[in-house]
């Protein structure tokens, strides 16, 4: 009796091609969710690193800046979860 073919038995290149095709077919509203979460975090991270490495009063702003980065990270993960949910619905 032949075993049923599972995802683990597929060649890696075929899985990558299917994922690429899914991302290509995603509509603009789906991609907006990903950018709306990732771009504020990246900009905040660049500002945080620059501010904490160059400012003389970095210790004074560290708690607030760290909290802000934590909230930005949380928002990025929420937006990426919505993005993933929309991709799953499309699949």
Short mmCIF file of N, CA and C in Angstrom, two decimals:
data_model
loop_
_atom_site.label_atom_id
_atom_site.label_comp_id
_atom_site.label_asym_id
_atom_site.label_seq_id
_atom_site.Cartn_x
_atom_site.Cartn_y
_atom_site.Cartn_z
N UNK A 1 0.85 -1.16 0.00
CA UNK A 1 0.00 0.00 0.00
C UNK A 1 0.90 1.24 0.00
N UNK A 2 0.65 2.16 -0.90
CA UNK A 2 1.45 3.37 -1.01
C UNK A 2 1.02 4.39 0.04
N UNK A 3 2.04 5.05 0.60
CA UNK A 3 1.74 6.10 1.59
C UNK A 3 1.21 7.34 0.89
N UNK A 4 0.27 8.05 1.51
CA UNK A 4 -0.20 9.30 0.91
C UNK A 4 0.92 10.35 0.95
N UNK A 5 0.97 11.15 -0.08
CA UNK A 5 2.01 12.18 -0.18
C UNK A 5 1.69 13.33 0.77
N UNK A 6 2.63 13.69 1.61
CA UNK A 6 2.46 14.79 2.55
C UNK A 6 3.33 15.96 2.15
N UNK A 7 3.17 17.07 2.85
CA UNK A 7 3.96 18.27 2.58
C UNK A 7 5.45 18.01 2.81
N UNK A 8 5.77 17.16 3.79
CA UNK A 8 7.17 16.87 4.10
C UNK A 8 7.84 16.07 2.99
N UNK A 9 7.04 15.37 2.18
CA UNK A 9 7.61 14.58 1.09
C UNK A 9 7.83 15.39 -0.18
N UNK A 10 7.30 16.60 -0.25
CA UNK A 10 7.46 17.41 -1.45
C UNK A 10 8.87 17.99 -1.53
N UNK A 11 9.36 18.20 -2.74
CA UNK A 11 10.67 18.83 -2.88
C UNK A 11 10.62 20.28 -2.37
N UNK A 12 11.72 20.72 -1.81
CA UNK A 12 11.80 22.05 -1.23
C UNK A 12 11.51 23.14 -2.26
N UNK A 13 12.03 22.98 -3.45
CA UNK A 13 11.83 23.99 -4.49
C UNK A 13 10.36 24.15 -4.84
N UNK A 14 9.60 23.07 -4.83
CA UNK A 14 8.17 23.16 -5.11
C UNK A 14 7.44 23.94 -4.02
N UNK A 15 7.82 23.73 -2.76
CA UNK A 15 7.19 24.47 -1.66
C UNK A 15 7.50 25.95 -1.77
N UNK A 16 8.74 26.29 -2.11
CA UNK A 16 9.14 27.69 -2.27
C UNK A 16 8.37 28.33 -3.42
N UNK A 17 8.20 27.61 -4.51
CA UNK A 17 7.45 28.14 -5.66
C UNK A 17 5.99 28.38 -5.30
N UNK A 18 5.39 27.49 -4.53
CA UNK A 18 4.00 27.68 -4.12
C UNK A 18 3.87 28.89 -3.19
N UNK A 19 4.81 29.07 -2.29
CA UNK A 19 4.78 30.22 -1.39
C UNK A 19 4.96 31.52 -2.16
N UNK A 20 5.86 31.52 -3.13
CA UNK A 20 6.09 32.72 -3.95
C UNK A 20 4.84 33.06 -4.75
N UNK A 21 4.18 32.07 -5.29
CA UNK A 21 2.95 32.31 -6.06
C UNK A 21 1.85 32.85 -5.16
N UNK A 22 1.76 32.36 -3.94
CA UNK A 22 0.76 32.87 -3.00
C UNK A 22 1.02 34.34 -2.68
N UNK A 23 2.28 34.71 -2.46
CA UNK A 23 2.60 36.11 -2.19
C UNK A 23 2.37 37.00 -3.40
N UNK A 24 2.58 36.48 -4.58
CA UNK A 24 2.33 37.27 -5.80
C UNK A 24 0.84 37.53 -6.01
N UNK A 25 0.01 36.56 -5.64
CA UNK A 25 -1.43 36.71 -5.83
C UNK A 25 -2.11 37.54 -4.74
N UNK A 26 -1.38 37.86 -3.68
CA UNK A 26 -1.97 38.63 -2.58
C UNK A 26 -2.35 40.03 -3.07
N UNK A 27 -3.52 40.50 -2.64
CA UNK A 27 -3.96 41.83 -3.06
C UNK A 27 -3.27 42.92 -2.24
N UNK A 28 -3.47 44.16 -2.65
CA UNK A 28 -2.78 45.29 -2.03
C UNK A 28 -3.19 45.47 -0.56
N UNK A 29 -4.46 45.22 -0.23
CA UNK A 29 -4.90 45.37 1.16
C UNK A 29 -4.17 44.41 2.09
N UNK A 30 -3.84 43.24 1.60
CA UNK A 30 -3.09 42.28 2.40
C UNK A 30 -1.68 42.80 2.67
N UNK A 31 -1.03 43.34 1.65
CA UNK A 31 0.32 43.87 1.80
C UNK A 31 0.35 45.13 2.66
N UNK A 32 -0.72 45.89 2.64
CA UNK A 32 -0.78 47.09 3.48
C UNK A 32 -0.69 46.71 4.95
N UNK A 33 -1.31 45.61 5.34
CA UNK A 33 -1.22 45.16 6.73
C UNK A 33 0.22 44.85 7.11
N UNK A 34 0.95 44.20 6.21
CA UNK A 34 2.34 43.87 6.54
C UNK A 34 3.18 45.14 6.68
N UNK A 35 3.04 46.06 5.72
CA UNK A 35 3.82 47.31 5.78
C UNK A 35 3.40 48.19 6.95
N UNK A 36 2.12 48.20 7.28
CA UNK A 36 1.63 49.04 8.39
C UNK A 36 2.20 48.57 9.73
N UNK A 37 2.57 47.32 9.83
CA UNK A 37 3.16 46.84 11.06
C UNK A 37 4.67 46.89 11.07
N UNK A 38 5.28 46.61 9.93
CA UNK A 38 6.73 46.49 9.88
C UNK A 38 7.43 47.84 9.77
N UNK A 39 6.91 48.74 8.98
CA UNK A 39 7.61 50.01 8.76
C UNK A 39 7.71 50.87 10.02
N UNK A 40 6.67 51.02 10.84
CA UNK A 40 6.85 51.79 12.08
C UNK A 40 7.89 51.17 13.01
N UNK A 41 7.94 49.83 13.05
CA UNK A 41 8.93 49.19 13.91
C UNK A 41 10.34 49.44 13.41
N UNK A 42 10.56 49.32 12.11
CA UNK A 42 11.90 49.53 11.56
C UNK A 42 12.34 50.97 11.77
N UNK A 43 11.45 51.92 11.51
CA UNK A 43 11.80 53.33 11.73
C UNK A 43 12.06 53.60 13.22
N UNK A 44 11.24 53.04 14.10
CA UNK A 44 11.44 53.21 15.53
C UNK A 44 12.74 52.57 16.00
N UNK A 45 13.07 51.42 15.46
CA UNK A 45 14.31 50.75 15.83
C UNK A 45 15.53 51.56 15.41
N UNK A 46 15.50 52.10 14.20
CA UNK A 46 16.62 52.94 13.75
C UNK A 46 16.76 54.18 14.62
N UNK A 47 15.66 54.79 14.97
CA UNK A 47 15.70 55.96 15.84
C UNK A 47 16.21 55.59 17.23
N UNK A 48 15.73 54.48 17.76
CA UNK A 48 16.13 54.01 19.09
C UNK A 48 17.64 53.77 19.15
N UNK A 49 18.17 53.04 18.18
CA UNK A 49 19.59 52.74 18.18
C UNK A 49 20.41 54.01 18.04
N UNK A 50 19.98 54.89 17.16
CA UNK A 50 20.70 56.15 16.97
C UNK A 50 20.65 57.00 18.24
N UNK A 51 19.48 57.09 18.85
CA UNK A 51 19.33 57.92 20.04
C UNK A 51 20.10 57.36 21.23
N UNK A 52 20.03 56.06 21.42
CA UNK A 52 20.68 55.46 22.58
C UNK A 52 22.20 55.39 22.43
N UNK A 53 22.71 55.40 21.22
CA UNK A 53 24.15 55.30 21.04
C UNK A 53 24.85 56.65 20.98
N UNK A 54 24.11 57.74 20.73
CA UNK A 54 24.75 59.04 20.55
C UNK A 54 24.38 60.08 21.59
N UNK A 55 23.23 59.96 22.21
CA UNK A 55 22.75 61.00 23.10
C UNK A 55 23.43 60.90 24.47
N UNK A 56 23.76 62.06 25.01
CA UNK A 56 24.38 62.09 26.34
C UNK A 56 23.37 61.75 27.43
N UNK A 57 22.13 62.06 27.20
CA UNK A 57 21.09 61.80 28.21
C UNK A 57 20.26 60.56 27.85
N UNK A 58 20.91 59.56 27.29
CA UNK A 58 20.19 58.36 26.86
C UNK A 58 19.58 57.61 28.05
N UNK A 59 20.28 57.61 29.20
CA UNK A 59 19.75 56.92 30.37
C UNK A 59 18.44 57.51 30.85
N UNK A 60 18.25 58.81 30.66
CA UNK A 60 17.00 59.45 31.08
C UNK A 60 15.82 59.02 30.21
N UNK A 61 16.07 58.78 28.94
CA UNK A 61 15.00 58.42 28.00
C UNK A 61 14.87 56.91 27.78
N UNK A 62 15.73 56.13 28.39
CA UNK A 62 15.73 54.68 28.16
C UNK A 62 14.42 54.00 28.51
N UNK A 63 13.79 54.23 29.66
CA UNK A 63 12.54 53.51 29.97
C UNK A 63 11.41 53.81 28.97
N UNK A 64 11.23 55.08 28.66
CA UNK A 64 10.16 55.43 27.71
C UNK A 64 10.43 54.91 26.31
N UNK A 65 11.70 54.99 25.89
CA UNK A 65 12.04 54.51 24.55
C UNK A 65 11.90 52.99 24.47
N UNK A 66 12.26 52.31 25.54
CA UNK A 66 12.13 50.85 25.54
C UNK A 66 10.66 50.43 25.53
N UNK A 67 9.84 51.13 26.26
CA UNK A 67 8.40 50.85 26.24
C UNK A 67 7.82 51.09 24.85
N UNK A 68 8.23 52.17 24.23
CA UNK A 68 7.78 52.46 22.87
C UNK A 68 8.19 51.36 21.91
N UNK A 69 9.43 50.89 22.03
CA UNK A 69 9.88 49.80 21.16
C UNK A 69 9.09 48.52 21.42
N UNK A 70 8.77 48.26 22.66
CA UNK A 70 7.95 47.09 22.97
C UNK A 70 6.57 47.18 22.35
N UNK A 71 5.96 48.35 22.41
CA UNK A 71 4.64 48.54 21.80
C UNK A 71 4.71 48.44 20.27
N UNK A 72 5.76 48.99 19.70
CA UNK A 72 5.93 48.88 18.24
C UNK A 72 6.13 47.42 17.82
N UNK A 73 6.86 46.68 18.62
CA UNK A 73 7.05 45.26 18.32
C UNK A 73 5.72 44.51 18.42
N UNK A 74 4.94 44.81 19.46
CA UNK A 74 3.63 44.18 19.61
C UNK A 74 2.74 44.49 18.40
N UNK A 75 2.72 45.76 17.98
CA UNK A 75 1.90 46.15 16.83
C UNK A 75 2.37 45.44 15.56
N UNK A 76 3.70 45.31 15.37
CA UNK A 76 4.22 44.62 14.20
C UNK A 76 3.73 43.18 14.17
N UNK A 77 3.75 42.50 15.31
CA UNK A 77 3.33 41.11 15.34
C UNK A 77 1.82 40.97 15.12
N UNK A 78 1.04 41.92 15.62
CA UNK A 78 -0.41 41.89 15.37
C UNK A 78 -0.68 42.07 13.88
N UNK A 79 -0.02 43.04 13.26
CA UNK A 79 -0.23 43.29 11.83
C UNK A 79 0.24 42.11 10.99
N UNK A 80 1.34 41.46 11.37
CA UNK A 80 1.80 40.30 10.63
C UNK A 80 0.88 39.10 10.82
N UNK A 81 0.23 39.01 11.96
CA UNK A 81 -0.75 37.94 12.17
C UNK A 81 -1.98 38.16 11.28
N UNK A 82 -2.40 39.40 11.15
CA UNK A 82 -3.52 39.71 10.24
C UNK A 82 -3.11 39.41 8.80
N UNK A 83 -1.89 39.79 8.43
CA UNK A 83 -1.36 39.49 7.10
C UNK A 83 -1.37 37.98 6.83
N UNK A 84 -0.91 37.21 7.80
CA UNK A 84 -0.88 35.75 7.64
C UNK A 84 -2.28 35.17 7.56
N UNK A 85 -3.21 35.71 8.33
CA UNK A 85 -4.58 35.25 8.28
C UNK A 85 -5.20 35.52 6.90
N UNK A 86 -4.92 36.67 6.36
CA UNK A 86 -5.46 36.99 5.03
C UNK A 86 -4.86 36.10 3.95
N UNK A 87 -3.56 35.78 4.09
CA UNK A 87 -2.94 34.83 3.14
C UNK A 87 -3.55 33.45 3.28
N UNK A 88 -3.80 33.02 4.50
CA UNK A 88 -4.40 31.71 4.73
C UNK A 88 -5.80 31.65 4.13
N UNK A 89 -6.58 32.70 4.28
CA UNK A 89 -7.91 32.73 3.66
C UNK A 89 -7.83 32.68 2.14
N UNK A 90 -6.82 33.32 1.58
CA UNK A 90 -6.64 33.32 0.13
C UNK A 90 -6.25 31.93 -0.35
N UNK A 91 -5.49 31.22 0.46
CA UNK A 91 -5.03 29.88 0.09
C UNK A 91 -6.21 28.93 0.03
#
